[in-house]
Coordinates of C-alpha atoms and ligand atoms in Angstrom, one line a residue:
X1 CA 30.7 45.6 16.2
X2 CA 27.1 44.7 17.3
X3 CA 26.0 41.0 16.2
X4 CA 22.2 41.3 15.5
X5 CA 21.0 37.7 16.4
X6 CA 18.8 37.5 13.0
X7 CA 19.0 38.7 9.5
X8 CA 16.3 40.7 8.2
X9 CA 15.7 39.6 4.5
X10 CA 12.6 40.4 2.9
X11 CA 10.7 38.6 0.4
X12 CA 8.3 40.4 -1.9
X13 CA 7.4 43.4 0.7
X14 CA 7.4 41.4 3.7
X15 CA 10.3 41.2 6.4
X16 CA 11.5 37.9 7.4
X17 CA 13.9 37.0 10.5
X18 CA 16.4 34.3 9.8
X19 CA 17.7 33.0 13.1
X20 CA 21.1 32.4 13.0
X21 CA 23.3 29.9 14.5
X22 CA 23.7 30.1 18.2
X23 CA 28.0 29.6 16.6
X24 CA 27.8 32.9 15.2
X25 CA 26.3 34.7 18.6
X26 CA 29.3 33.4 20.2
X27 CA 31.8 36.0 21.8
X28 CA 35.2 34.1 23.2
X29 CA 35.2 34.1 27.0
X30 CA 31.8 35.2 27.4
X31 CA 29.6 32.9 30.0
X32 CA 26.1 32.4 30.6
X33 CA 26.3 31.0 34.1
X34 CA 29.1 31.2 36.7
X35 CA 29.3 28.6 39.7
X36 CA 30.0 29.7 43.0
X37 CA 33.3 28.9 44.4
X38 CA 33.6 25.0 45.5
X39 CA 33.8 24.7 48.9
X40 CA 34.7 20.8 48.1
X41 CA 38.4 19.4 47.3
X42 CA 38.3 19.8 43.5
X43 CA 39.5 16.0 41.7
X44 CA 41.4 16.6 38.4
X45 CA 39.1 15.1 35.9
X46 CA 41.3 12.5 34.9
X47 CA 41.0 10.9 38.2
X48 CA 37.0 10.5 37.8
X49 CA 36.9 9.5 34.2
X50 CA 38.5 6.7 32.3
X51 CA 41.5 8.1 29.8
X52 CA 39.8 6.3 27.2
X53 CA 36.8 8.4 27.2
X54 CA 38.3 12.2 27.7
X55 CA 38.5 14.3 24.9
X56 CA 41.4 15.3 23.5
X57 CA 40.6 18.4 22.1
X58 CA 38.2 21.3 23.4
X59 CA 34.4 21.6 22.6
X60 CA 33.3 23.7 20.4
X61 CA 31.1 25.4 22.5
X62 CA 29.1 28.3 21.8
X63 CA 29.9 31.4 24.7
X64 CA 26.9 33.7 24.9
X65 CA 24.9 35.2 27.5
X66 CA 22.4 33.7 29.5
X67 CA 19.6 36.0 28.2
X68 CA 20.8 35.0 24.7
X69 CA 20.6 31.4 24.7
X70 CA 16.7 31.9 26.2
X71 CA 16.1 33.9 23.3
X72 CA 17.8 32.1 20.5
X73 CA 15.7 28.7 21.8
X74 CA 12.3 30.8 22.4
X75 CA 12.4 32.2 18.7
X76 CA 13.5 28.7 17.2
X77 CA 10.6 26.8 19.4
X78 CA 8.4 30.1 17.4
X79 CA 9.2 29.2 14.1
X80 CA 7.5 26.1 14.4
X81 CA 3.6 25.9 13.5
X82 CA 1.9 24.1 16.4
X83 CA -1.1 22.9 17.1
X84 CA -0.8 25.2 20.4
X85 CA -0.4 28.7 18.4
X86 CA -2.6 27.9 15.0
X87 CA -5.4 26.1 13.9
X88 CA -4.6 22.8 12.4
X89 CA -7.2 20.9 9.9
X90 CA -4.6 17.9 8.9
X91 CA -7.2 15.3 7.6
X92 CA -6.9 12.0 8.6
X93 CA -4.1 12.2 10.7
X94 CA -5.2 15.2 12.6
X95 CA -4.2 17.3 15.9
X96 CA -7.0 16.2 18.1
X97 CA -7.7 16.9 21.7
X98 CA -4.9 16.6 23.8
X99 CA -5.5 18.0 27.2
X100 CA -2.1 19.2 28.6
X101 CA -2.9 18.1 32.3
X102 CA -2.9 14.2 30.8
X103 CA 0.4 14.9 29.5
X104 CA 1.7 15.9 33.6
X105 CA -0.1 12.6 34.9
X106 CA 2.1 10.2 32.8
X107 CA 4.9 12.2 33.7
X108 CA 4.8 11.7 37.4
X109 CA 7.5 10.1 39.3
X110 CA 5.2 7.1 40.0
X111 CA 5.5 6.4 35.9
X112 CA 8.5 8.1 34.3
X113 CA 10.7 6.0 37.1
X114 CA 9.8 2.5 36.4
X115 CA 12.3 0.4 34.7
X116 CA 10.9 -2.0 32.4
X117 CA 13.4 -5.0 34.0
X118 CA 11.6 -4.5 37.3
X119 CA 9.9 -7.3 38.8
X120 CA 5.9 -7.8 38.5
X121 CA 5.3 -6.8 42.4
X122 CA 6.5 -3.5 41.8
X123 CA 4.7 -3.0 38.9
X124 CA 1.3 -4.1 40.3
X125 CA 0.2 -0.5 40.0
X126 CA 1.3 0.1 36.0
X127 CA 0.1 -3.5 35.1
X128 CA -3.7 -2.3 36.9
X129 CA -3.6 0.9 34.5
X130 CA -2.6 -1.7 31.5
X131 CA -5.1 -3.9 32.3
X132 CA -7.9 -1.6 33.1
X133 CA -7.3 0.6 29.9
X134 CA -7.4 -3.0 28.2
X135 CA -11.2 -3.2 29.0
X136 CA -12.4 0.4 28.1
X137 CA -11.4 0.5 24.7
X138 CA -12.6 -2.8 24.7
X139 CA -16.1 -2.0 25.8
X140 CA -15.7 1.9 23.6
X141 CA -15.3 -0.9 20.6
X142 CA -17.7 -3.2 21.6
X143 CA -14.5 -5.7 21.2
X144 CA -13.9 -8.8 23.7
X145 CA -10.1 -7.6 24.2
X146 CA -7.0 -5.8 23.6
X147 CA -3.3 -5.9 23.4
X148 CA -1.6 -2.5 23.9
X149 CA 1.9 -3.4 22.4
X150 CA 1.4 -2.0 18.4
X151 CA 3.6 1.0 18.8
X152 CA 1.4 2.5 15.9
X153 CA -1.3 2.3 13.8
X154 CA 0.3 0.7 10.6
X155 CA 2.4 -1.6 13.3
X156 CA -1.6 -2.5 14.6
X157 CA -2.1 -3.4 11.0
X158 CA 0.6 -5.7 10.4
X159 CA 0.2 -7.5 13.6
X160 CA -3.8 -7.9 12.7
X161 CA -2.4 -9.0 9.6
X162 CA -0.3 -11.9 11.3
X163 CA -3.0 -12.7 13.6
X164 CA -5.6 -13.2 10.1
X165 CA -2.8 -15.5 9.1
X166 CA -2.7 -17.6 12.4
X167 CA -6.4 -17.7 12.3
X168 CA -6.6 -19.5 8.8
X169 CA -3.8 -21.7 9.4
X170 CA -4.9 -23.0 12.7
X171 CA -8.1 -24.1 11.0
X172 CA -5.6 -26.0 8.1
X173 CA -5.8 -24.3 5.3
X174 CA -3.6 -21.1 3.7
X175 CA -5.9 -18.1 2.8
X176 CA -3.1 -16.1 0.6
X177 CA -5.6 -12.4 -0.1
X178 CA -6.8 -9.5 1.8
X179 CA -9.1 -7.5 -0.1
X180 CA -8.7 -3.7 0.2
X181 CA -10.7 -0.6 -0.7
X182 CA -9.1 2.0 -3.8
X183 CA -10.1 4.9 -0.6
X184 CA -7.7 3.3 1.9
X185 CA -4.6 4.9 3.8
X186 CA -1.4 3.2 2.0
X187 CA -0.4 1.3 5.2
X188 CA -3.3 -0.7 4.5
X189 CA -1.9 -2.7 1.5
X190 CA 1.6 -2.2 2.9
X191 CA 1.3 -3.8 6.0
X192 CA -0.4 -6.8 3.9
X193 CA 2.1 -7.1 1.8
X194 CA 4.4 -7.6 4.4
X195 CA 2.6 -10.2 6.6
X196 CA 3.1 -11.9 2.1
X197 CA -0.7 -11.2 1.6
X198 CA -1.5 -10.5 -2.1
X199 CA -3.9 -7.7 -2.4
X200 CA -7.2 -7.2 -4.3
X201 CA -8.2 -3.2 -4.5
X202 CA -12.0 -2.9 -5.0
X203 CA -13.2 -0.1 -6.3
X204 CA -15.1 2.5 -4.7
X205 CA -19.0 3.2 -6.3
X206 CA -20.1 6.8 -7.2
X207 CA -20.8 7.6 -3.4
X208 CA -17.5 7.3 -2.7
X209 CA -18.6 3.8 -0.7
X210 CA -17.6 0.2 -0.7
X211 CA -19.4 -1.2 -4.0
X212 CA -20.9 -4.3 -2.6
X213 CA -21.7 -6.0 -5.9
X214 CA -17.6 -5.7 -7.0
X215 CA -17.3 -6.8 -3.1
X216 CA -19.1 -10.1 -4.1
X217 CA -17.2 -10.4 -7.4
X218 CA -14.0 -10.4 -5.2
X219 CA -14.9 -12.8 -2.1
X220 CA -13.7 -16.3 -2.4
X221 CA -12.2 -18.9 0.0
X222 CA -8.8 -17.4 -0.9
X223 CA -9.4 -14.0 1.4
X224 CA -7.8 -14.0 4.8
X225 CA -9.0 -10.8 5.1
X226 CA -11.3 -7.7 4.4
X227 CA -9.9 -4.0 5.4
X228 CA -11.6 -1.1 6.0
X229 CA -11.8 2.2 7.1
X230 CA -15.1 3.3 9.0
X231 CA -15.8 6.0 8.2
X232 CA -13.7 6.2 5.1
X233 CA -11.0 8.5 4.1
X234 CA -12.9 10.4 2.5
X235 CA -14.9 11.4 6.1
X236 CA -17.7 8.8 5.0
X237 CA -19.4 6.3 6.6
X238 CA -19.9 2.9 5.3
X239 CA -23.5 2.4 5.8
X240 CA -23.9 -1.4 4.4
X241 CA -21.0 -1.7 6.6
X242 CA -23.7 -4.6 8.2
X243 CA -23.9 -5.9 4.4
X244 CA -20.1 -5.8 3.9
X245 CA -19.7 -8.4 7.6
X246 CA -22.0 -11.0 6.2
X247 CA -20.4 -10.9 2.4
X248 CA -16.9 -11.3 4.0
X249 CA -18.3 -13.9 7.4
X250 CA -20.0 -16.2 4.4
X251 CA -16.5 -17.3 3.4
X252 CA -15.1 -17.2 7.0
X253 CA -12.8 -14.1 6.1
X254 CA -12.0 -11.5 8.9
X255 CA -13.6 -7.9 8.7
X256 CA -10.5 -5.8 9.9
X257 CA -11.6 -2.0 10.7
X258 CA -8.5 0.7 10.2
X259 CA -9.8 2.7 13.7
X260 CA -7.6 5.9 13.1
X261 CA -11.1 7.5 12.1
X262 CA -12.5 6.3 15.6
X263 CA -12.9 10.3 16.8
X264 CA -16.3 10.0 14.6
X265 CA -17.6 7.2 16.7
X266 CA -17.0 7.9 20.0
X267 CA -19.5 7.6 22.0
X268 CA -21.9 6.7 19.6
X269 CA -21.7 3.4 17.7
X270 CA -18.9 0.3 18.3
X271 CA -17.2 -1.3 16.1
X272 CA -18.2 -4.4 17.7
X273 CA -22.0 -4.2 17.0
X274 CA -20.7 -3.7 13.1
X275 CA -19.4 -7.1 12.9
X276 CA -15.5 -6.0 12.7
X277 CA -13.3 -9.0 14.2
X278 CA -9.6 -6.8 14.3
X279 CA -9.2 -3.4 14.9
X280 CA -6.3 -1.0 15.7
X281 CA -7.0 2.4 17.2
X282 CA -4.4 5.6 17.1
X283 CA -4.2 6.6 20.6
X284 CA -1.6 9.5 19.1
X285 CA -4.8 10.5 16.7
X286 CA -8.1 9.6 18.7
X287 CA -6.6 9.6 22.3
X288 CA -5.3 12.5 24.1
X289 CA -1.6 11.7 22.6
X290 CA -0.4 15.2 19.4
X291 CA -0.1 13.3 16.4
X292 CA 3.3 14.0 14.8
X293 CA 5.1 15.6 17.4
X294 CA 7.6 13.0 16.6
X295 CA 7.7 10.8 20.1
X296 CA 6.2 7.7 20.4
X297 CA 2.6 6.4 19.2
X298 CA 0.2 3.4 20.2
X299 CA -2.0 1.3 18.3
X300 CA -4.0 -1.1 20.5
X301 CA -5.0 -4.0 18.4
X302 CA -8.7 -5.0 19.9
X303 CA -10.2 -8.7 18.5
X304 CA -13.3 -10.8 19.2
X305 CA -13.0 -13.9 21.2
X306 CA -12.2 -16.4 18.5
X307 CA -9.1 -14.6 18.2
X308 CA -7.5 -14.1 21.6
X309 CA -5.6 -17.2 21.5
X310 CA -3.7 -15.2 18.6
X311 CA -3.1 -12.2 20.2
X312 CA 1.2 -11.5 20.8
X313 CA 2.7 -12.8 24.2
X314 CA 2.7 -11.6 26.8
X315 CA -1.3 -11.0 28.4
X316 CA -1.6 -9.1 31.3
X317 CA -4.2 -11.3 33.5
X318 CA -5.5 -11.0 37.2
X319 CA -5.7 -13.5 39.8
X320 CA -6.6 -13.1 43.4
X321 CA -6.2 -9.5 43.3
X322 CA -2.7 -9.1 41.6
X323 CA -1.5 -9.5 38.1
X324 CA 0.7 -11.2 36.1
X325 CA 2.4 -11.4 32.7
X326 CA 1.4 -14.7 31.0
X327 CA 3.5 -15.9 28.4
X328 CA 2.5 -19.7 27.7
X329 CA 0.1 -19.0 24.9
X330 CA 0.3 -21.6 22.4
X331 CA -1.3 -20.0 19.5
X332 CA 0.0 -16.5 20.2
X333 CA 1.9 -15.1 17.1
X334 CA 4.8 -14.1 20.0
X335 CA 5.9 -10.6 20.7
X336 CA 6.1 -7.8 18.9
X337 CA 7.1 -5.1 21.4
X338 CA 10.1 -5.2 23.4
X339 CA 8.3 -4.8 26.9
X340 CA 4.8 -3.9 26.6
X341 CA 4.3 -0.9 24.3
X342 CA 4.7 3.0 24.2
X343 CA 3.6 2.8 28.0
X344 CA 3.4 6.7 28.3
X345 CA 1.1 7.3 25.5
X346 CA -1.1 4.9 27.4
X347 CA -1.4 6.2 30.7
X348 CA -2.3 9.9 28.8
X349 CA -5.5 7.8 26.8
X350 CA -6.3 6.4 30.2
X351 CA -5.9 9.6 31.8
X352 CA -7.9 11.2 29.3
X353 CA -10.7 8.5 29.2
X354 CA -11.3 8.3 33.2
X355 CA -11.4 12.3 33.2
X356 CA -13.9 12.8 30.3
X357 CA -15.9 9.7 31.1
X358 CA -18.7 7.7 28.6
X359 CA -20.8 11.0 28.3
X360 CA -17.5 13.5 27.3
X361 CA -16.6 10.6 25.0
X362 CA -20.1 10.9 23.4
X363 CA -19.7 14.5 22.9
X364 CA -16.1 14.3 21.5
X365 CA -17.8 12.3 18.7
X366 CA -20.9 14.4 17.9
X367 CA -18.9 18.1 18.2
X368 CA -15.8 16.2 15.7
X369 CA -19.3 15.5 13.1
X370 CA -20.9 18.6 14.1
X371 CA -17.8 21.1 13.5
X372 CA -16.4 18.7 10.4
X373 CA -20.1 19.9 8.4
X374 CA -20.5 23.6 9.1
X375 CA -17.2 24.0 7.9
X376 CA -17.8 21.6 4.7
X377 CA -21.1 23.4 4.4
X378 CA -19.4 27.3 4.8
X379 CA -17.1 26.4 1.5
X380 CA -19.4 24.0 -0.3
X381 CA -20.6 27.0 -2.6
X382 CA -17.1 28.0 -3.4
X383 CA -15.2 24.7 -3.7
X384 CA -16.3 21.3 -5.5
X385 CA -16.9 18.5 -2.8
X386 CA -17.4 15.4 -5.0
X387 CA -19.0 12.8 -2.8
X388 CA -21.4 13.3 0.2
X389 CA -24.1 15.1 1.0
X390 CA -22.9 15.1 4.4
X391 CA -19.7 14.1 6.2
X392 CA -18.5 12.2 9.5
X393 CA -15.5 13.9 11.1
X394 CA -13.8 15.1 8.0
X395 CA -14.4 16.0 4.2
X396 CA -12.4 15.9 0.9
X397 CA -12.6 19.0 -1.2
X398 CA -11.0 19.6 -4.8
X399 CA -9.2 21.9 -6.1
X400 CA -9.0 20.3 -9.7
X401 CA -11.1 22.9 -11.3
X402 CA -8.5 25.6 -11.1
X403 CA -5.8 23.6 -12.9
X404 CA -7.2 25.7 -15.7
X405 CA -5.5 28.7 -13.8
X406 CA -2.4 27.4 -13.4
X407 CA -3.4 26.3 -9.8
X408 CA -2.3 23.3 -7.9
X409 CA -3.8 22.0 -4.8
X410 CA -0.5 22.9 -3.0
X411 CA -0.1 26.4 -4.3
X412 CA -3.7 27.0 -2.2
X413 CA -1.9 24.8 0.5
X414 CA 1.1 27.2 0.5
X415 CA -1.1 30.3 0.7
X416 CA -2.9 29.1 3.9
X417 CA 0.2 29.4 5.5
X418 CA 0.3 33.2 4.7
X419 CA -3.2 33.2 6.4
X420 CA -1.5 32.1 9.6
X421 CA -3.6 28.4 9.2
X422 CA -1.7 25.0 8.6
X423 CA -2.9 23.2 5.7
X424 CA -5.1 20.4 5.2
X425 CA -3.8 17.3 4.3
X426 CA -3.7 17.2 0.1
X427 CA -3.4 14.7 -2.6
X428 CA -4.8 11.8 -0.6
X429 CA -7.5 10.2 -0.7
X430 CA -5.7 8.6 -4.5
X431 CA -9.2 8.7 -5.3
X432 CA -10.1 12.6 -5.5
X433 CA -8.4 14.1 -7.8
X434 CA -6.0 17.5 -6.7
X435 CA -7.9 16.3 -2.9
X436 CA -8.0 18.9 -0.1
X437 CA -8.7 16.7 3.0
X438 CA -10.3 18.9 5.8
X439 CA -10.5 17.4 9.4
X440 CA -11.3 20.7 12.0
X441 CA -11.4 18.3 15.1
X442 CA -13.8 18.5 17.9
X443 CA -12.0 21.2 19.7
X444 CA -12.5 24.1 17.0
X445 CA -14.5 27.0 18.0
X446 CA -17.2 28.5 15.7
X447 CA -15.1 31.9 15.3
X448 CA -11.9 29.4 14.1
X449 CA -13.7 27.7 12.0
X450 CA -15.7 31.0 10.1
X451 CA -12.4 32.1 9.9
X452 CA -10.8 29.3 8.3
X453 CA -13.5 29.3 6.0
X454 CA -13.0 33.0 5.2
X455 CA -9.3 32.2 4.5
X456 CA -10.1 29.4 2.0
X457 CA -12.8 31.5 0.1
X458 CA -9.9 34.9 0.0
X459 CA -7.7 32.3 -1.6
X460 CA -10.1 31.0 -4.4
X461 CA -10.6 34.4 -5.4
X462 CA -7.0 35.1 -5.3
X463 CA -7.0 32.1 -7.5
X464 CA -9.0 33.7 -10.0
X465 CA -7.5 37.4 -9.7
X466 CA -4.4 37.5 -8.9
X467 CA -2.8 33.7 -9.2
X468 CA 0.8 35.0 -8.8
X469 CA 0.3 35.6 -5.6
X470 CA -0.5 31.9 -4.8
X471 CA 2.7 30.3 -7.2
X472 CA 4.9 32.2 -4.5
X473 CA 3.4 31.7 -1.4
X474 CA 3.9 31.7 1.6
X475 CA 5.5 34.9 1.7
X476 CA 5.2 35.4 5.6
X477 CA 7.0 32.2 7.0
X478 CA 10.7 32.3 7.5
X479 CA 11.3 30.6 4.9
X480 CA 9.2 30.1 1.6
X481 CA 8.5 27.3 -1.0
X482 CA 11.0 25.0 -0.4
X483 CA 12.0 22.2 -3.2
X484 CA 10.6 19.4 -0.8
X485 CA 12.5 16.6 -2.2
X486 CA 16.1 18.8 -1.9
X487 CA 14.8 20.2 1.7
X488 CA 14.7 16.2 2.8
X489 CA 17.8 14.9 1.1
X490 CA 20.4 17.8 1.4
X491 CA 19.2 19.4 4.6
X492 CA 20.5 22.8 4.6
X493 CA 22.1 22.9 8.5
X494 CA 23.5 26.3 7.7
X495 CA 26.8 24.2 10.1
X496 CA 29.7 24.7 8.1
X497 CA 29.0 27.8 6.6
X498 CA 28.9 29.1 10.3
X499 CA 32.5 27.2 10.7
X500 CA 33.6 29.2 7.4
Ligands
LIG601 C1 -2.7 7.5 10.4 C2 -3.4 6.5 9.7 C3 -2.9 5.2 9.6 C4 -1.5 4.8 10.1 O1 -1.3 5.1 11.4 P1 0.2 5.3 12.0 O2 -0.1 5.4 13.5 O3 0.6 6.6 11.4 O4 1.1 4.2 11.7 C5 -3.6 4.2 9.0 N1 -4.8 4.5 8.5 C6 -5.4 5.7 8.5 C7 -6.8 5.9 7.9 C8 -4.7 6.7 9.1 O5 -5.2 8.0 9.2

């Protein structure tokens, strides 16, 4: 009997292919691969491995052709959305630029063989990249210096956090708040809270801005700490951000910027000159690393001078030409990475940097603004946009006028999907009600973006006409509305049902 290797179900009138298990293509005795003969005495196995670790029973092994296993794995990799097949507008935690040819240099020999336990004087040529990538996001900040070890952004936060700690206490006295904006990412407070910070929330002001005056209500000598996002999540920029420094350098507090918005800077103002003391950066958002492809991350931590002594053990520094690790720093809060970060997420930022140089950087930044406000201007007539007139690198829409439809932000979400585009990020910012967070990235071209655009408009009219179609979407995708909370906690692996 012929063994189709997918089921054909269809939902509503389209046709869906449900891959099934590679268990169930499996034909007894069948081989994808057949060595030649061995032209080598053949050892029993028992001789070569320890009794202790044979098996005692056979694999389970799947037998299928060789052309079979390339197609099971081809049409699995398929039924993933990427960032390589469809367009991707995840605000805030978007898929950015990430040249594929920075991905083959950290992957050369050179790099993917080092060992971490091997001596400085065969590292001399990693610890150069480390230390060199050290003072360009320095001077792109307008920082003094950097430690690469945060293997993320919230891990930046927290050790930010501890350094604002170290900071008060070395000058005596025990600072025990950080204040925090109500527009903030939630790693914000929760990194904080773990470094035993209490935190103050201030709201945000009808712009959708810092509101200076309930800023000044909040500052006292009890903050350790202000933190910020700039631009804001909601794809603003702080403009009294200059205002905000001196309110919170009065008391001797530390202005700590959350960088994973950095893609609207680039190139065109620093940190630095803003009077932030700490910031983290997301080279898995911002440089050249896909965001959520589930490997490893980086969040440099960059400080100004008075806060080096604080930064974690150990520093990378040069003398007479070669470097060194140096680990007696006093006031350093210790280490916080075992070795010295996620070292090939690194070498792609570097990569990346040295190939676009200061004037690509530059125009990174302005196409991110420039494609982030045709796009909010295309659906501005169709969608309420509550705060901005214009936006930095992405904008918050909402959807909260349709509730009177029956429509929820994620039904319009779901319905994307059916339009072949990944959805924005929704329900965050806390602060915009039923929020659709838009963030098209500096890559998009104009014909991506119309057509995005398009998509979104089809579905607000579908909204209005013919909402049924939106409470069962996506009807195209192989599978459709899951029950998100079941999908996570009761994974359906489809396993023992193969084993019957
Ligand atoms: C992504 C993000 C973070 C957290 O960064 P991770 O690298 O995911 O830990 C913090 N703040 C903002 C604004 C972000 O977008």
């Amino acid at each position: 009997m012929a063994i189709r290797p997918y089921e054909i179900q269809w939902q509503g009138n389209c046709q869906i292919m449900l891959e099934k298990l590679i268990f169930e293509k499996s034909s007894p005795g069948r081989m994808a691969y057949s060595l030649p003969e061995c032209d080598v005495s053949v050892k029993p196995i028992e001789e070569l491995i320890p009794e202790r670790f044979l098996r005692t029973e056979t694999a389970e092994l799947p037998e299928v052709a060789e052309i079979d296993v390339v197609r099971h794995f081809t049409r699995l990799s398929q039924l993933n959305y990427s960032v390589d097949t469809n367009f991707y507008p995840l605000g805030s935690c978007t898929m950015k630029y990430n040249p594929k040819v920075n991905e083959d240099v950290s992957g050369y020999d050179g790099f993917a063989n080092l060992h971490p336990y091997q001596n400085q004087e065969q590292c001399q040529g990693i610890l150069h990249i480390l230390y060199e990538f050290e003072k360009i996001v320095a001077e792109i900040c307008g920082m003094d210096t950097f430690t690469l070890q945060p293997a993320a952004g919230a891990h930046g936060e927290f050790i930010g956090m501890l350094i604002s700690r170290a900071y008060h206490l070395k000058k005596g006295r025990k600072r025990i708040k950080i204040i925090i904006p109500d527009s903030a990412h939630g790693t914000n407070p929760a990194s904080a809270a773990m470094c035993g910070f209490n935190i103050v929330e201030v709201k945000s002001n009808k712009q959708g801005l810092i509101d200076i005056e309930e800023l000044k209500r909040n500052i006292d000598n009890d903050v350790a700490a202000l933190m910020l996002t700039n631009p804001n999540t909601l794809g603003l920029f702080e403009k009294d951000i200059l205002k905000i420094a001196e309110i919170v350098h009065d008391v001797d507090a530390l202005l700590y910027l959350d960088g994973a918005n950095m893609d609207a800077l680039l190139g065109i103002a620093r940190p630095g000159d803003m009077g932030i003391d700490i910031l983290h950066l997301n080279l898995h958002k911002t440089f050249s690393t896909p965001h959520g492809g589930g490997g490893p991350g980086a969040g440099p931590l960059g400080v100004v001078k008075k806060l080096a002594p604080f930064l974690p053990a150990p520093r990378i520094v040069k003398k007479h030409g070669s470097y060194k690790w140096q680990c007696d720093l006093p006031d350093s809060i210790g280490r916080v990475k075992p070795f010295y970060g996620n070292i090939g997420v690194i070498i792609r930022a570097y990569a990346y940097l040295l190939s676009i140089g200061s004037e690509g950087l530059r125009r990174i930044g302005e196409s991110a603004l420039i494609n982030a406000n045709y796009l909010r201007k295309k659906i501005s007539d169709y969608v309420e946009i509550p705060y901005g007139k214009k936006c930095m690198h992405e904008f918050v829409a909402s959807t909260r006028k349709l509730k009177t439809n029956g429509i929820t932000t994620l039904d319009i979400a779901k319905r994307l999907l059916d339009y072949g585009f990944h959805s924005p990020t929704i329900y965050f910012p806390l602060i915009v009600e039923d929020a659709l967070m838009i963030e098209p990235t500096e890559t998009e071209t104009k014909e991506t973006l119309d057509e995005f655009a398009e998509a979104i408009i089809k579905i607000l009219e579908e909204a209005k006409n013919n909402p049924e179609i939106l409470k069962n979407a996506p009807h195209t995708t192989p599978v459709s509305r899951l029950d998100e909370v079941q999908a996570a906690r009761k994974p359906n692996l489809r396993w023992q049902k193969a084993r019957g």
